[in-house]
Amino acid sequence: MKAARFDYHCAGSVAEACQALASHEDARLIAGGQTLVPMMAMRLARPALLVDIARLSELRTIEAHGGELVTGACVRQAQAERDPLVRAHAPLLARALPFVGHAPTRNRGTLGGSIANADPAAEIPLVLVTLSGSVDVRQGDVSAQVAASDLFEGPMMTLLAPTACITAVRFPVWEQQRIGTGFVEVSARQSDYAYVCAAAQVALDADGTVLRCALGIGGATAVPTRLSDVAQALTGRSVTLELARAALAPAIAALDIMVDAHASRDYRRRVALRFAEQALMAACADATAQAAGARS
Amino acid sequence: MSAPSSFRYISKPRRVVEDRRFVVGKGHYAGDISAEGMLHVALVASTHPAARIISIDASAALALPGVHKVLTGAEFAEGCEPLMNGLETPAVKRYPLAVGATRYMGEWIAAVVADTRAIAEDAAELVEVTYEPLPFVIGAEEAYDPASPPVHPGHGSNVLLDKTFHWGPVEEDFARSEHQLKYRVVWGRNATVPIETFAVLASWDPWRNVMDVWASIQMPKFADQIARALRLPMTSVRVHQDVDVGGSYGVKRGIKHTVLVAHLARLLNRPVRLIEDRLENMRGGDMHGPDRIFDVELAFNGDGVINAMKMRALDNVGAYAGRAPFQLGKPIGAIVGPYKINSVRYQAIAVTSNKAVEEAVRGFGQAPTNYAIETGVDLVAEKLGLDRIELRRRNFIRADEFPYLIPSGTSYDSGDYHAVVDKVLAHAGYAELITERDRLRAEGMLAGIGVASCLEPSGGNSSFEPLLNEKNTTTTWMESVRINVDALGTVTAAIHTTSSGQGHETLVSTVVGEVLQIDPDKIQVVRPDSIASLPGNSPVGSRMAIMMGGAAFHAAGKLKAKLFKIAAHIFGCAPEALTYESGVVSGAGHTLSWMELVTICHRHFHQLPADTEPGLEATHVFQVPTGVALPKDGRVQMYPCHSFEFHLVLVVIDPIIGKPELRRYVIGHDCGTVINPHIVKGMTLGGIAHGIGAALLEEFVYDEQGQMMSQSFMDYLLPSSHEVPHVEIVHHCTPSPFTVFGQKGSGESGYLGAPAAVSGAINDALRPLGIRMSKLPIRISALSDAVAAATDANQV
């Protein structure tokens, strides 16, 4: 388990990193390295050149402005987990982060790295898709913004070119007062790859009516799936389990569910339905509890 | 034998000697040792489950700077002997590297030696092997079919062993029983999977004629096997036993690794080291455990008394023979568990297949057998509508019936199974546990209680060898301890094996300290190398508390007898008139202190009795208690001692999610007199964790193409602290009459019953649905899918 030979370049700026990436056909970015390094050790990944962006301070900021929480791509997952801005402005991300890997991998792993890796079971991409966030991308001298709904193309695949570098991650900030979140997942062991996970964020008015709703499923589908129709159907309503189930059943039944050696297609579909319900109900309960001043 | 309360050091919660260095990170492992000019090995692994090796082109690999050698199996076989084979199957030859053909995916085809491990891996990728794929067989039943492609064509079939034993009037007992049932259970292939993979460094000194070996080894007769394979005298193989071993529980056999590396060291005249990486270890390290299908029939009365059992155990030992088939033999010594089953028919079948080679794993086949028996006991209770614990009580051997001779020829030493069960039920609050289960069920959860009552045969004999292989007439399975008191009066005990976490330094210093009444912390325990060692058989079969403890006890007794002889001579009295207190010998109005006695032994020859050697040293080579006879009529006394464990588990499962949560775990444990409570506790907790892994998570999976699907910790899932619940241990002590302090073994405790208990709890949870899971590990998705199917069927 020794990596094949590679060159290493520690980038001094994003521009330099992009230049280095373009300089070699088999160049790859490394940030936290929590997926890439084991893959290299098993020689399943064999980049010729590693371009390290983990130390770029310009990629490690967390700010809230313009209705968005904007984090640098190289913000460590553990840093985001503890950050008060994340907690206040992207509560669903804060809720999901403890499910990402283990504490030691979160100390190294980055938000942008997890998104670029595009594992269908990963929590951060699910949150990004659920909240309709986006990423800032730099390629050469060109910067662009890519919506989460366009970003993920399949398991471990994004539409980003090999020479592109995610520089920032944007999560929309909800302006409502009573926002609640729910996140559930199942894996063989705690911290393993999720067979299924579900994320929900809702905003309620004083009467418990849904003002805004976002709901997504991960692990079960090739890319994280935002259940927009369900969110739409529940908006303006007071959510009950029956109502949620009625809206979710046809939506989950219509999904193209994955199968692998760990879990059957039927299993993932059943659990997706159960988890979507659970995440939604938990989010509503969380929002309701906040009105009583008991934010969890 | 003294009563436990009278011990000074034994059974006391004293610090474990070894823990101190491990806790501060100062363990000294084979991987910590390096030698000047050392070279490194990487392996070329087979990509086919079965193929003829047409050619191996190493030219590109050899052209890489820093590469010294690419060794093939054919070249190795020219200069060395095949590895040991426990059965009389001469056509099943095993070498460290595949010779002529490969028989499993991951098998080592060639060894690359280079300046660094990284260069060796680079070069290994450049070795071009041309294969001609051959037909292969993966499943055990398929391999047992005479039409299957033989893994070793010279052997003629895949059957290595197929032996049926009849113990008692089985057919008559079946005929007279009111009820019968039959079932199949399957034990998935798992292992102990230590974090430290196998590591070995070998260095050849042609001027001294010595092959020095440092290895992370737990292996009986290791030096013997190296010497035979390399055609060296045993005096030329020096295994350094003073290395720490980072986990084993059976699997650190490493004979093929060591023979390979030692051969390379001799060939290249350079020290050579191999530290397996995880992939080499998991797919080609020959460290998988039993892989077994049980078909069982039970015959029983309406009151639940089980009269007879027919068991067919079909084990898939993988591509080569080794010692693995003997794992079908050891359970014969506890084939009826803790129950008074009158007669048994046992068919033991070992087949080869195109999977990796099976090795010894914790319990040496007993845990799967216990799982098979306990599943059946639960089924009998279910069929009769009896409480599972009451049913066990009705079948248990009673405390007043020991020693108890079971049909297969082993006499159980002692036990009080009813008392242990009563203690556990009282501790756990069994009635409340049932109430809790039923409350959970009423909430819509699947909830179940699992029980398992199992034996841990201990004392590590090898009686299964002559039982399964008549040409093998081994009855000796000794362990040795030598004690030396130096001229300054301090005590050193020498043990003659490596340790892989069993705490032998604590064991021996405690026992010697107890006998000599010396603070055990002042006793040094050392491990001479194998050339300087007395005979021993390493820590296998839960034997060391009994065997090394026994040897230490007797050696210390001999030392004390010498002191008495000297004092009696000086005092002019009979030795019987003397007393001993903390090293001071008194009698006839005189007293000699420890230092005075030591000085007489070391400096005052003139004071010694006439026929007495100077110095103060004693040695004892200890044979297994009860290990006196060869098998007769298919019956044998297997191990001397039998520890007992009773598991009680509450599991709760969301019917949709299917993930079992162990909400309560209680174990009652009786291993006789405990030498060190911390060590026993650690082994029991570790064994339960391993058993939970076997029940729910761990399996070496092969797909239909013969490719191994669980080669790393991404797919081979070990339970973590999240998956292992808090375990409550309830102690009981029934001393063994066959051991010096009443101790029994505990090295395999927990693991021997946990899989049965966890499986039993899940099946109790599923019972209302009319389904059961009969293959381990029980996977989340499979469990949920079975529940969904049963729910759909029930609604129709």
PDB file of N, CA and C in Angstrom, chain A residues 167-222:
ATOM      1  N   THR A 167     -13.700  26.707  -5.598  1.00  0.00           N
ATOM      2  CA  THR A 167     -13.079  27.676  -4.681  1.00  0.00           C
ATOM      3  C   THR A 167     -13.982  28.015  -3.505  1.00  0.00           C
ATOM      4  N   ALA A 168     -15.303  27.970  -3.702  1.00  0.00           N
ATOM      5  CA  ALA A 168     -16.217  28.314  -2.610  1.00  0.00           C
ATOM      6  C   ALA A 168     -17.493  27.497  -2.727  1.00  0.00           C
ATOM      7  N   VAL A 169     -18.173  27.378  -1.598  1.00  0.00           N
ATOM      8  CA  VAL A 169     -19.439  26.659  -1.563  1.00  0.00           C
ATOM      9  C   VAL A 169     -20.483  27.613  -0.999  1.00  0.00           C
ATOM     10  N   ARG A 170     -21.631  27.681  -1.659  1.00  0.00           N
ATOM     11  CA  ARG A 170     -22.670  28.647  -1.279  1.00  0.00           C
ATOM     12  C   ARG A 170     -23.948  27.930  -0.841  1.00  0.00           C
ATOM     13  N   PHE A 171     -24.379  28.240   0.380  1.00  0.00           N
ATOM     14  CA  PHE A 171     -25.628  27.693   0.901  1.00  0.00           C
ATOM     15  C   PHE A 171     -26.603  28.848   1.096  1.00  0.00           C
ATOM     16  N   PRO A 172     -27.782  28.781   0.479  1.00  0.00           N
ATOM     17  CA  PRO A 172     -28.753  29.865   0.661  1.00  0.00           C
ATOM     18  C   PRO A 172     -29.148  30.001   2.134  1.00  0.00           C
ATOM     19  N   VAL A 173     -29.229  31.260   2.583  1.00  0.00           N
ATOM     20  CA  VAL A 173     -29.648  31.520   3.962  1.00  0.00           C
ATOM     21  C   VAL A 173     -31.153  31.797   3.948  1.00  0.00           C
ATOM     22  N   TRP A 174     -31.876  31.091   4.790  1.00  0.00           N
ATOM     23  CA  TRP A 174     -33.326  31.332   4.863  1.00  0.00           C
ATOM     24  C   TRP A 174     -33.573  32.470   5.846  1.00  0.00           C
ATOM     25  N   GLU A 175     -34.488  33.357   5.448  1.00  0.00           N
ATOM     26  CA  GLU A 175     -34.679  34.547   6.282  1.00  0.00           C
ATOM     27  C   GLU A 175     -35.743  34.331   7.364  1.00  0.00           C
ATOM     28  N   GLN A 176     -36.484  33.186   7.287  1.00  0.00           N
ATOM     29  CA  GLN A 176     -37.567  32.980   8.257  1.00  0.00           C
ATOM     30  C   GLN A 176     -37.019  32.825   9.682  1.00  0.00           C
ATOM     31  N   GLN A 177     -37.910  33.026  10.620  1.00  0.00           N
ATOM     32  CA  GLN A 177     -37.524  32.980  12.036  1.00  0.00           C
ATOM     33  C   GLN A 177     -37.436  31.553  12.576  1.00  0.00           C
ATOM     34  N   ARG A 178     -38.449  30.767  12.209  1.00  0.00           N
ATOM     35  CA  ARG A 178     -38.532  29.421  12.828  1.00  0.00           C
ATOM     36  C   ARG A 178     -38.109  28.369  11.806  1.00  0.00           C
ATOM     37  N   ILE A 179     -36.865  28.046  11.868  1.00  0.00           N
ATOM     38  CA  ILE A 179     -36.314  27.072  10.911  1.00  0.00           C
ATOM     39  C   ILE A 179     -35.914  25.818  11.674  1.00  0.00           C
ATOM     40  N   GLY A 180     -36.313  24.700  11.155  1.00  0.00           N
ATOM     41  CA  GLY A 180     -35.944  23.435  11.789  1.00  0.00           C
ATOM     42  C   GLY A 180     -35.293  22.512  10.779  1.00  0.00           C
ATOM     43  N   THR A 181     -34.478  21.602  11.275  1.00  0.00           N
ATOM     44  CA  THR A 181     -33.778  20.689  10.373  1.00  0.00           C
ATOM     45  C   THR A 181     -33.913  19.249  10.875  1.00  0.00           C
ATOM     46  N   GLY A 182     -33.781  18.337   9.954  1.00  0.00           N
ATOM     47  CA  GLY A 182     -33.772  16.908  10.308  1.00  0.00           C
ATOM     48  C   GLY A 182     -32.786  16.180   9.413  1.00  0.00           C
ATOM     49  N   PHE A 183     -32.049  15.250   9.977  1.00  0.00           N
ATOM     50  CA  PHE A 183     -31.099  14.474   9.167  1.00  0.00           C
ATOM     51  C   PHE A 183     -31.057  13.063   9.742  1.00  0.00           C
ATOM     52  N   VAL A 184     -31.235  12.063   8.902  1.00  0.00           N
ATOM     53  CA  VAL A 184     -31.153  10.660   9.354  1.00  0.00           C
ATOM     54  C   VAL A 184     -30.374   9.845   8.335  1.00  0.00           C
ATOM     55  N   GLU A 185     -29.680   8.838   8.822  1.00  0.00           N
ATOM     56  CA  GLU A 185     -29.009   7.943   7.880  1.00  0.00           C
ATOM     57  C   GLU A 185     -28.793   6.571   8.499  1.00  0.00           C
ATOM     58  N   VAL A 186     -28.608   5.599   7.643  1.00  0.00           N
ATOM     59  CA  VAL A 186     -28.286   4.249   8.104  1.00  0.00           C
ATOM     60  C   VAL A 186     -27.078   3.759   7.331  1.00  0.00           C
ATOM     61  N   SER A 187     -26.176   3.132   8.093  1.00  0.00           N
ATOM     62  CA  SER A 187     -25.000   2.514   7.476  1.00  0.00           C
ATOM     63  C   SER A 187     -24.676   1.294   8.319  1.00  0.00           C
ATOM     64  N   ALA A 188     -23.806   0.449   7.813  1.00  0.00           N
ATOM     65  CA  ALA A 188     -23.503  -0.799   8.520  1.00  0.00           C
ATOM     66  C   ALA A 188     -23.007  -0.487   9.928  1.00  0.00           C
ATOM     67  N   ARG A 189     -22.112   0.465  10.019  1.00  0.00           N
ATOM     68  CA  ARG A 189     -21.617   0.915  11.316  1.00  0.00           C
ATOM     69  C   ARG A 189     -21.745   2.430  11.335  1.00  0.00           C
ATOM     70  N   GLN A 190     -21.736   3.000  12.496  1.00  0.00           N
ATOM     71  CA  GLN A 190     -21.743   4.448  12.557  1.00  0.00           C
ATOM     72  C   GLN A 190     -20.524   4.964  11.797  1.00  0.00           C
ATOM     73  N   SER A 191     -20.730   5.968  10.977  1.00  0.00           N
ATOM     74  CA  SER A 191     -19.670   6.606  10.192  1.00  0.00           C
ATOM     75  C   SER A 191     -19.305   5.871   8.911  1.00  0.00           C
ATOM     76  N   ASP A 192     -19.935   4.727   8.630  1.00  0.00           N
ATOM     77  CA  ASP A 192     -19.686   4.103   7.332  1.00  0.00           C
ATOM     78  C   ASP A 192     -20.485   4.839   6.252  1.00  0.00           C
ATOM     79  N   TYR A 193     -20.225   4.466   5.004  1.00  0.00           N
ATOM     80  CA  TYR A 193     -20.987   5.031   3.890  1.00  0.00           C
ATOM     81  C   TYR A 193     -22.463   4.715   4.082  1.00  0.00           C
ATOM     82  N   ALA A 194     -23.277   5.747   3.921  1.00  0.00           N
ATOM     83  CA  ALA A 194     -24.712   5.579   4.155  1.00  0.00           C
ATOM     84  C   ALA A 194     -25.334   4.726   3.056  1.00  0.00           C
ATOM     85  N   TYR A 195     -26.167   3.784   3.481  1.00  0.00           N
ATOM     86  CA  TYR A 195     -27.001   3.080   2.491  1.00  0.00           C
ATOM     87  C   TYR A 195     -28.063   4.054   1.986  1.00  0.00           C
ATOM     88  N   VAL A 196     -28.620   4.803   2.932  1.00  0.00           N
ATOM     89  CA  VAL A 196     -29.611   5.835   2.631  1.00  0.00           C
ATOM     90  C   VAL A 196     -29.433   6.942   3.656  1.00  0.00           C
ATOM     91  N   CYS A 197     -29.564   8.198   3.209  1.00  0.00           N
ATOM     92  CA  CYS A 197     -29.674   9.288   4.170  1.00  0.00           C
ATOM     93  C   CYS A 197     -30.708  10.285   3.649  1.00  0.00           C
ATOM     94  N   ALA A 198     -31.262  11.045   4.565  1.00  0.00           N
ATOM     95  CA  ALA A 198     -32.282  12.020   4.182  1.00  0.00           C
ATOM     96  C   ALA A 198     -32.051  13.290   4.969  1.00  0.00           C
ATOM     97  N   ALA A 199     -32.316  14.421   4.295  1.00  0.00           N
ATOM     98  CA  ALA A 199     -32.111  15.731   4.918  1.00  0.00           C
ATOM     99  C   ALA A 199     -33.342  16.590   4.678  1.00  0.00           C
ATOM    100  N   ALA A 200     -33.739  17.320   5.708  1.00  0.00           N
ATOM    101  CA  ALA A 200     -34.887  18.214   5.534  1.00  0.00           C
ATOM    102  C   ALA A 200     -34.651  19.503   6.300  1.00  0.00           C
ATOM    103  N   GLN A 201     -35.078  20.596   5.692  1.00  0.00           N
ATOM    104  CA  GLN A 201     -35.089  21.877   6.395  1.00  0.00           C
ATOM    105  C   GLN A 201     -36.447  22.531   6.126  1.00  0.00           C
ATOM    106  N   VAL A 202     -37.107  22.962   7.189  1.00  0.00           N
ATOM    107  CA  VAL A 202     -38.413  23.626   7.010  1.00  0.00           C
ATOM    108  C   VAL A 202     -38.430  24.938   7.790  1.00  0.00           C
ATOM    109  N   ALA A 203     -39.247  25.838   7.299  1.00  0.00           N
ATOM    110  CA  ALA A 203     -39.541  27.071   8.039  1.00  0.00           C
ATOM    111  C   ALA A 203     -41.036  27.086   8.296  1.00  0.00           C
ATOM    112  N   LEU A 204     -41.408  27.339   9.545  1.00  0.00           N
ATOM    113  CA  LEU A 204     -42.819  27.329   9.915  1.00  0.00           C
ATOM    114  C   LEU A 204     -43.258  28.724  10.327  1.00  0.00           C
ATOM    115  N   ASP A 205     -44.540  29.010  10.121  1.00  0.00           N
ATOM    116  CA  ASP A 205     -45.056  30.243  10.692  1.00  0.00           C
ATOM    117  C   ASP A 205     -45.548  29.964  12.111  1.00  0.00           C
ATOM    118  N   ALA A 206     -46.119  30.979  12.758  1.00  0.00           N
ATOM    119  CA  ALA A 206     -46.473  30.831  14.164  1.00  0.00           C
ATOM    120  C   ALA A 206     -47.522  29.741  14.379  1.00  0.00           C
ATOM    121  N   ASP A 207     -48.312  29.450  13.330  1.00  0.00           N
ATOM    122  CA  ASP A 207     -49.355  28.437  13.463  1.00  0.00           C
ATOM    123  C   ASP A 207     -48.876  27.038  13.081  1.00  0.00           C
ATOM    124  N   GLY A 208     -47.632  26.958  12.691  1.00  0.00           N
ATOM    125  CA  GLY A 208     -47.115  25.653  12.298  1.00  0.00           C
ATOM    126  C   GLY A 208     -47.308  25.367  10.821  1.00  0.00           C
ATOM    127  N   THR A 209     -47.676  26.344  10.070  1.00  0.00           N
ATOM    128  CA  THR A 209     -47.816  26.151   8.622  1.00  0.00           C
ATOM    129  C   THR A 209     -46.446  26.279   7.961  1.00  0.00           C
ATOM    130  N   VAL A 210     -46.222  25.414   7.012  1.00  0.00           N
ATOM    131  CA  VAL A 210     -44.921  25.417   6.344  1.00  0.00           C
ATOM    132  C   VAL A 210     -44.805  26.615   5.414  1.00  0.00           C
ATOM    133  N   LEU A 211     -43.787  27.455   5.670  1.00  0.00           N
ATOM    134  CA  LEU A 211     -43.517  28.594   4.795  1.00  0.00           C
ATOM    135  C   LEU A 211     -42.548  28.204   3.686  1.00  0.00           C
ATOM    136  N   ARG A 212     -41.632  27.326   4.059  1.00  0.00           N
ATOM    137  CA  ARG A 212     -40.620  26.928   3.081  1.00  0.00           C
ATOM    138  C   ARG A 212     -40.151  25.524   3.457  1.00  0.00           C
ATOM    139  N   CYS A 213     -39.828  24.734   2.463  1.00  0.00           N
ATOM    140  CA  CYS A 213     -39.460  23.340   2.753  1.00  0.00           C
ATOM    141  C   CYS A 213     -38.420  22.871   1.744  1.00  0.00           C
ATOM    142  N   ALA A 214     -37.410  22.189   2.237  1.00  0.00           N
ATOM    143  CA  ALA A 214     -36.422  21.560   1.355  1.00  0.00           C
ATOM    144  C   ALA A 214     -36.189  20.148   1.865  1.00  0.00           C
ATOM    145  N   LEU A 215     -36.140  19.211   0.911  1.00  0.00           N
ATOM    146  CA  LEU A 215     -36.047  17.797   1.299  1.00  0.00           C
ATOM    147  C   LEU A 215     -35.192  17.066   0.274  1.00  0.00           C
ATOM    148  N   GLY A 216     -34.297  16.240   0.745  1.00  0.00           N
ATOM    149  CA  GLY A 216     -33.442  15.506  -0.185  1.00  0.00           C
ATOM    150  C   GLY A 216     -33.090  14.118   0.314  1.00  0.00           C
ATOM    151  N   ILE A 217     -32.763  13.232  -0.642  1.00  0.00           N
ATOM    152  CA  ILE A 217     -32.394  11.841  -0.350  1.00  0.00           C
ATOM    153  C   ILE A 217     -30.984  11.587  -0.881  1.00  0.00           C
ATOM    154  N   GLY A 218     -30.154  10.954  -0.073  1.00  0.00           N
ATOM    155  CA  GLY A 218     -28.817  10.567  -0.534  1.00  0.00           C
ATOM    156  C   GLY A 218     -28.611   9.064  -0.361  1.00  0.00           C
ATOM    157  N   GLY A 219     -27.573   8.567  -0.953  1.00  0.00           N
ATOM    158  CA  GLY A 219     -27.227   7.148  -0.779  1.00  0.00           C
ATOM    159  C   GLY A 219     -28.054   6.213  -1.629  1.00  0.00           C
ATOM    160  N   ALA A 220     -29.316   6.538  -1.830  1.00  0.00           N
ATOM    161  CA  ALA A 220     -30.219   5.630  -2.550  1.00  0.00           C
ATOM    162  C   ALA A 220     -30.166   5.835  -4.049  1.00  0.00           C
ATOM    163  N   THR A 221     -29.758   7.023  -4.454  1.00  0.00           N
ATOM    164  CA  THR A 221     -29.767   7.353  -5.881  1.00  0.00           C
ATOM    165  C   THR A 221     -28.350   7.712  -6.327  1.00  0.00           C
ATOM    166  N   ALA A 222     -28.136   7.688  -7.619  1.00  0.00           N
ATOM    167  CA  ALA A 222     -26.783   7.859  -8.154  1.00  0.00           C
ATOM    168  C   ALA A 222     -26.192   9.219  -7.791  1.00  0.00           C
TER     169      ALA A 222
END
